[in-house]
XYZ file of C-alpha atoms in Angstrom:
360
model
C -55.119 3.521 -43.680
C -57.022 3.754 -40.094
C -57.210 6.994 -38.152
C -57.324 6.860 -34.445
C -59.111 9.612 -33.334
C -60.363 10.448 -29.634
C -62.876 12.764 -28.519
C -61.871 16.383 -27.199
C -63.182 15.253 -23.534
C -61.260 12.034 -23.631
C -57.960 13.747 -24.805
C -58.716 16.661 -22.345
C -59.032 14.229 -19.263
C -55.968 12.225 -20.338
C -54.078 15.476 -20.329
C -55.428 17.407 -17.070
C -57.295 14.810 -15.282
C -60.213 14.981 -13.175
C -58.236 14.568 -9.908
C -58.466 18.132 -8.309
C -54.948 17.940 -7.210
C -53.687 17.468 -10.698
C -56.142 19.976 -12.277
C -54.752 22.599 -9.661
C -51.415 21.440 -10.774
C -52.199 22.062 -14.426
C -53.663 25.706 -13.926
C -50.453 26.722 -12.106
C -48.512 25.998 -15.398
C -47.348 29.116 -17.324
C -50.180 30.407 -19.446
C -48.243 29.766 -22.670
C -47.633 26.135 -21.654
C -51.353 25.526 -21.117
C -52.041 27.274 -24.431
C -49.885 24.839 -26.342
C -50.730 21.748 -24.218
C -54.593 22.550 -24.864
C -53.683 22.092 -28.565
C -54.223 18.243 -27.695
C -57.766 18.717 -27.771
C -58.517 21.266 -30.579
C -59.607 19.139 -33.438
C -58.500 21.834 -35.856
C -54.992 21.861 -34.280
C -52.118 21.948 -36.944
C -49.601 20.913 -34.393
C -50.743 17.672 -32.913
C -52.689 15.151 -35.116
C -54.109 11.713 -34.462
C -52.209 8.486 -34.882
C -52.523 6.741 -38.427
C -52.197 2.927 -38.763
C -51.078 1.860 -42.279
C -50.854 -1.880 -41.968
C -52.042 -4.896 -39.396
C -48.243 -5.232 -38.546
C -48.489 -1.596 -36.855
C -47.620 -1.675 -32.995
C -51.338 -0.803 -31.745
C -52.779 -3.432 -33.683
C -50.340 -6.165 -32.909
C -49.321 -5.285 -29.330
C -52.710 -4.263 -27.349
C -51.748 -2.473 -24.482
C -53.819 -0.085 -21.851
C -53.212 3.502 -22.596
C -51.438 5.657 -19.784
C -52.867 9.074 -19.259
C -51.171 11.901 -16.878
C -53.037 10.705 -13.865
C -51.855 7.220 -14.390
C -48.180 8.287 -14.875
C -48.412 10.658 -11.870
C -49.543 7.848 -9.584
C -47.327 4.885 -10.849
C -45.586 3.872 -7.634
C -42.656 2.207 -9.568
C -42.001 5.185 -11.681
C -38.381 6.508 -11.044
C -38.005 10.397 -10.842
C -34.475 12.089 -11.104
C -33.403 13.153 -7.481
C -31.062 15.948 -6.702
C -28.210 13.633 -6.383
C -29.416 11.517 -9.433
C -29.517 13.930 -12.328
C -27.338 12.537 -14.812
C -28.065 10.773 -17.876
C -24.872 8.608 -18.944
C -24.135 7.334 -22.494
C -21.924 4.335 -23.081
C -20.653 3.741 -26.559
C -20.027 -0.205 -27.260
C -17.874 -0.771 -30.205
C -16.906 1.969 -32.965
C -19.872 4.316 -34.011
C -18.320 5.529 -37.126
C -15.619 4.498 -39.559
C -12.910 6.778 -37.983
C -12.178 7.833 -34.720
C -13.216 11.303 -35.547
C -16.436 10.275 -37.096
C -17.331 7.965 -34.097
C -16.293 10.774 -31.464
C -18.332 13.597 -33.277
C -21.422 11.271 -33.726
C -21.544 10.379 -29.942
C -21.183 14.232 -29.287
C -24.105 14.845 -31.749
C -26.403 12.445 -29.764
C -25.053 13.792 -26.333
C -26.101 17.219 -27.421
C -29.608 16.087 -28.653
C -30.286 14.418 -25.220
C -29.083 17.407 -23.181
C -31.789 19.637 -25.312
C -34.536 16.958 -25.075
C -34.285 16.280 -21.510
C -33.674 19.896 -20.703
C -32.356 20.335 -17.151
C -30.539 17.167 -16.535
C -26.830 16.549 -17.122
C -25.850 14.187 -19.917
C -22.372 12.794 -19.583
C -20.241 10.298 -21.717
C -18.322 7.288 -20.362
C -15.294 6.127 -21.911
C -16.257 4.091 -25.055
C -15.467 0.344 -24.755
C -14.987 -2.685 -27.077
C -17.496 -5.431 -27.370
C -14.916 -7.519 -25.638
C -15.074 -5.370 -22.255
C -18.744 -6.445 -21.932
C -18.194 -10.160 -22.230
C -21.350 -10.615 -23.841
C -22.597 -13.830 -25.873
C -22.785 -13.037 -29.776
C -24.083 -14.827 -32.952
C -24.272 -14.467 -36.788
C -28.138 -13.825 -37.429
C -29.308 -16.911 -39.538
C -31.582 -14.930 -41.691
C -29.582 -11.473 -42.316
C -26.070 -13.059 -41.667
C -24.884 -10.158 -39.604
C -23.161 -9.875 -36.307
C -25.472 -9.598 -33.263
C -24.590 -9.098 -29.634
C -26.791 -10.122 -26.644
C -28.746 -7.304 -25.219
C -29.268 -8.824 -21.898
C -25.635 -9.447 -21.119
C -25.069 -5.793 -22.099
C -27.819 -4.605 -19.739
C -25.829 -6.436 -16.928
C -22.713 -4.869 -17.892
C -24.332 -1.352 -17.764
C -25.790 -2.148 -14.332
C -22.231 -2.720 -13.079
C -20.713 0.365 -14.442
C -23.533 2.586 -13.311
C -22.288 5.779 -11.574
C -23.479 7.056 -8.393
C -25.054 10.372 -9.677
C -26.797 8.507 -12.637
C -30.327 8.529 -13.297
C -29.918 6.046 -15.982
C -27.036 4.855 -18.230
C -27.957 3.965 -21.965
C -25.652 1.900 -24.269
C -25.371 2.693 -27.894
C -23.955 0.566 -30.474
C -23.681 -0.024 -34.440
C -23.866 -3.656 -33.719
C -27.512 -5.429 -34.077
C -28.878 -6.795 -31.048
C -31.051 -10.084 -29.895
C -32.731 -10.658 -26.770
C -32.827 -14.309 -26.683
C -31.947 -17.253 -29.169
C -35.654 -17.606 -30.426
C -35.687 -13.935 -31.543
C -34.468 -12.423 -34.700
C -33.521 -9.145 -33.267
C -34.561 -6.185 -31.189
C -33.714 -2.456 -31.730
C -33.205 -2.082 -28.118
C -33.950 -3.301 -24.424
C -34.418 -1.421 -21.108
C -34.635 -2.274 -17.535
C -36.878 0.261 -15.921
C -36.042 -1.177 -12.341
C -32.127 -0.965 -12.846
C -32.391 2.240 -15.114
C -30.151 0.840 -17.802
C -30.924 0.211 -21.695
C -28.960 -0.592 -24.648
C -29.963 0.754 -28.066
C -28.618 -0.326 -31.580
C -28.403 1.795 -34.718
C -27.335 -0.884 -36.868
C -30.434 -1.140 -38.922
C -30.932 2.388 -39.588
C -28.361 2.635 -42.312
C -29.508 2.956 -45.762
C -27.969 -0.139 -46.932
C -29.178 -2.939 -44.162
C -32.146 -4.306 -45.989
C -30.703 -4.336 -49.379
C -28.731 -7.114 -51.288
C -25.602 -4.830 -51.527
C -25.379 -4.761 -47.600
C -21.697 -5.236 -46.576
C -22.062 -6.259 -42.970
C -22.743 -10.044 -43.682
C -20.726 -12.509 -42.016
C -20.253 -15.701 -44.196
C -19.431 -18.010 -41.113
C -18.830 -17.378 -37.362
C -15.375 -18.729 -36.612
C -14.657 -18.430 -32.964
C -12.102 -20.589 -31.059
C -13.860 -19.897 -27.754
C -16.713 -17.831 -26.220
C -13.933 -15.343 -25.237
C -12.688 -14.663 -28.804
C -14.328 -11.403 -29.756
C -11.647 -10.816 -32.866
C -14.678 -11.068 -35.274
C -15.583 -7.651 -33.987
C -12.167 -6.166 -35.365
C -13.132 -3.899 -38.334
C -16.994 -4.776 -38.287
C -19.044 -3.029 -40.759
C -20.366 0.356 -40.026
C -22.952 2.215 -42.271
C -22.341 5.970 -43.137
C -23.562 8.378 -40.547
C -26.105 10.225 -42.797
C -28.725 12.804 -41.750
C -31.551 10.060 -41.846
C -29.442 7.779 -39.637
C -28.925 10.673 -37.281
C -32.633 11.374 -36.972
C -33.498 7.737 -36.476
C -30.705 7.425 -33.985
C -32.057 10.585 -32.085
C -35.640 9.140 -31.919
C -34.852 5.875 -30.722
C -32.439 7.196 -27.923
C -35.030 9.690 -26.827
C -37.987 7.127 -26.979
C -36.416 4.489 -25.103
C -34.845 7.147 -22.291
C -38.643 8.069 -22.193
C -39.656 4.609 -21.155
C -37.044 4.827 -18.120
C -38.840 8.008 -17.042
C -42.024 5.784 -16.850
C -43.627 6.919 -20.110
C -45.434 3.863 -21.590
C -46.342 3.684 -25.331
C -48.724 6.586 -26.104
C -52.166 5.805 -27.809
C -53.320 9.390 -27.683
C -51.971 11.125 -30.528
C -49.041 11.104 -32.961
C -46.034 11.230 -30.725
C -42.451 9.876 -30.282
C -43.545 7.619 -27.624
C -46.050 5.633 -29.853
C -44.572 2.007 -30.221
C -43.039 0.854 -33.525
C -43.141 -2.693 -34.902
C -40.771 -2.075 -37.910
C -38.594 0.731 -39.632
C -41.432 2.553 -41.770
C -43.586 2.728 -38.715
C -40.816 4.157 -36.811
C -40.079 6.719 -39.607
C -43.597 7.883 -39.544
C -43.487 8.536 -35.684
C -42.668 12.292 -35.082
C -39.602 13.277 -32.876
C -42.011 15.651 -30.703
C -43.915 14.420 -27.741
C -47.626 15.003 -27.658
C -49.038 17.436 -24.896
C -49.890 14.459 -22.683
C -46.415 12.777 -22.825
C -44.839 16.355 -22.754
C -46.791 16.996 -19.576
C -45.423 13.637 -18.053
C -41.967 14.473 -18.890
C -42.005 17.742 -17.449
C -43.534 16.636 -14.240
C -40.478 14.340 -14.042
C -37.738 16.892 -14.940
C -39.359 20.258 -14.114
C -38.065 22.105 -17.242
C -39.104 25.118 -18.835
C -41.071 24.279 -22.118
C -40.040 27.428 -23.890
C -36.420 26.920 -22.892
C -36.305 23.309 -23.876
C -37.880 24.145 -27.408
C -34.954 26.880 -27.859
C -32.405 24.272 -26.794
C -33.471 21.845 -29.469
C -33.549 24.497 -32.017
C -30.041 25.649 -31.003
C -28.881 22.022 -31.424
C -30.163 22.028 -34.952
C -28.813 25.291 -35.927
C -25.270 24.608 -34.376
C -23.415 22.987 -37.095
C -20.511 22.429 -34.700
C -21.106 19.208 -32.331
C -19.372 20.665 -29.179
C -20.936 19.832 -26.091
C -18.882 21.399 -23.243
C -18.329 19.249 -20.219
C -19.680 15.999 -21.816
C -16.692 14.684 -23.556
C -14.187 12.160 -22.037
C -10.784 13.210 -22.040
C -9.015 12.110 -25.143
C -6.009 13.145 -27.466
C -6.558 16.085 -29.912
C -4.556 14.460 -32.658
C -6.470 15.039 -36.012
C -9.267 17.068 -34.281
C -11.599 18.817 -36.331
C -15.157 19.254 -36.141
C -17.278 17.719 -38.762
C -20.422 19.402 -40.011
C -23.482 17.883 -38.389
C -25.987 16.442 -40.820
C -29.102 18.153 -39.707
C -31.039 18.292 -42.980
C -33.661 15.604 -42.014
C -34.627 17.795 -38.873
C -35.306 21.054 -40.747
C -39.180 20.252 -40.709
C -39.154 19.594 -37.343
C -37.344 22.889 -36.710
C -40.143 24.654 -38.487
C -42.607 22.859 -36.314
C -40.939 23.828 -32.975
C -40.945 27.510 -34.144
C -44.774 27.313 -34.456
C -44.862 25.860 -30.814
C -42.556 28.748 -29.608
C -45.099 31.365 -31.126
C -47.919 29.822 -29.361
C -45.975 29.470 -26.040
C -44.808 33.158 -26.335
C -47.953 34.709 -27.638
């Protein structure tokens, strides 16, 4: 295992900058927020630790890229920021996300509620779910894993056409695996920062995807024409477990972070670290490091205390109800399912420690 450890001065500059305007901006933050963010360059901090690399296939080793400090983020001329009339994140589900309508609807509401807390201060709205056929996307059966896949680029074009006037971004979510081009095996997600759209798949987050007993394998693709989507009738959907929900929340917030202009983090262990494989994605924490937290706060303008409190409420609230975030639908068989948050308990304890620092 390799540990990437930066000097205190490097981390301090990455967070605060040497630009007098940005230093002054930092000094105007609430005293508690400064105290928490200063943990970035405290060697003995038990809140924010260094990045650890476990294999040559990990992201930083295999995808070298320039790090982005706060000043570079702030000065990026291509960065998109929510404006007063574009402060909504829209979520578009494609195909069913659960084995029943109720599970599918509850799962979408859990993800919506999480995004509302994570991107505190922005509205998060749901678009009416659509079947795969509505997107007119290309699809295939993967030659290696023999599961159904839909074309990520085609979905992005569909989302761009559907983007509402008040949208900061539209993100598509699906339980069907994605591929970006014919030569690629798969992709967890893909986004267009210019268009403010993204598509993310949770298909590989089920506990059985990489096992011999995986039930989503398709023997042969039988389609009479490119417009025959009947193969997606009753396609395999993994069980919604606490681990699958946690992985989904991680992917969704990481990718929306990119739409805000946050590049892959190379400073500290952070949600915005890149990941090349599921094992590396699982090691990545749910939280942002102080440098990325300052970037997101700069983009949205939230109170860090209120944001953390909202995240604790989401974990504690077993009901999935997120008022004003659900499309109109019938109430038949309606009953809230308990939200599977066991996998989030450790993170809740970490947030409570942060709140203690913020409110000292």
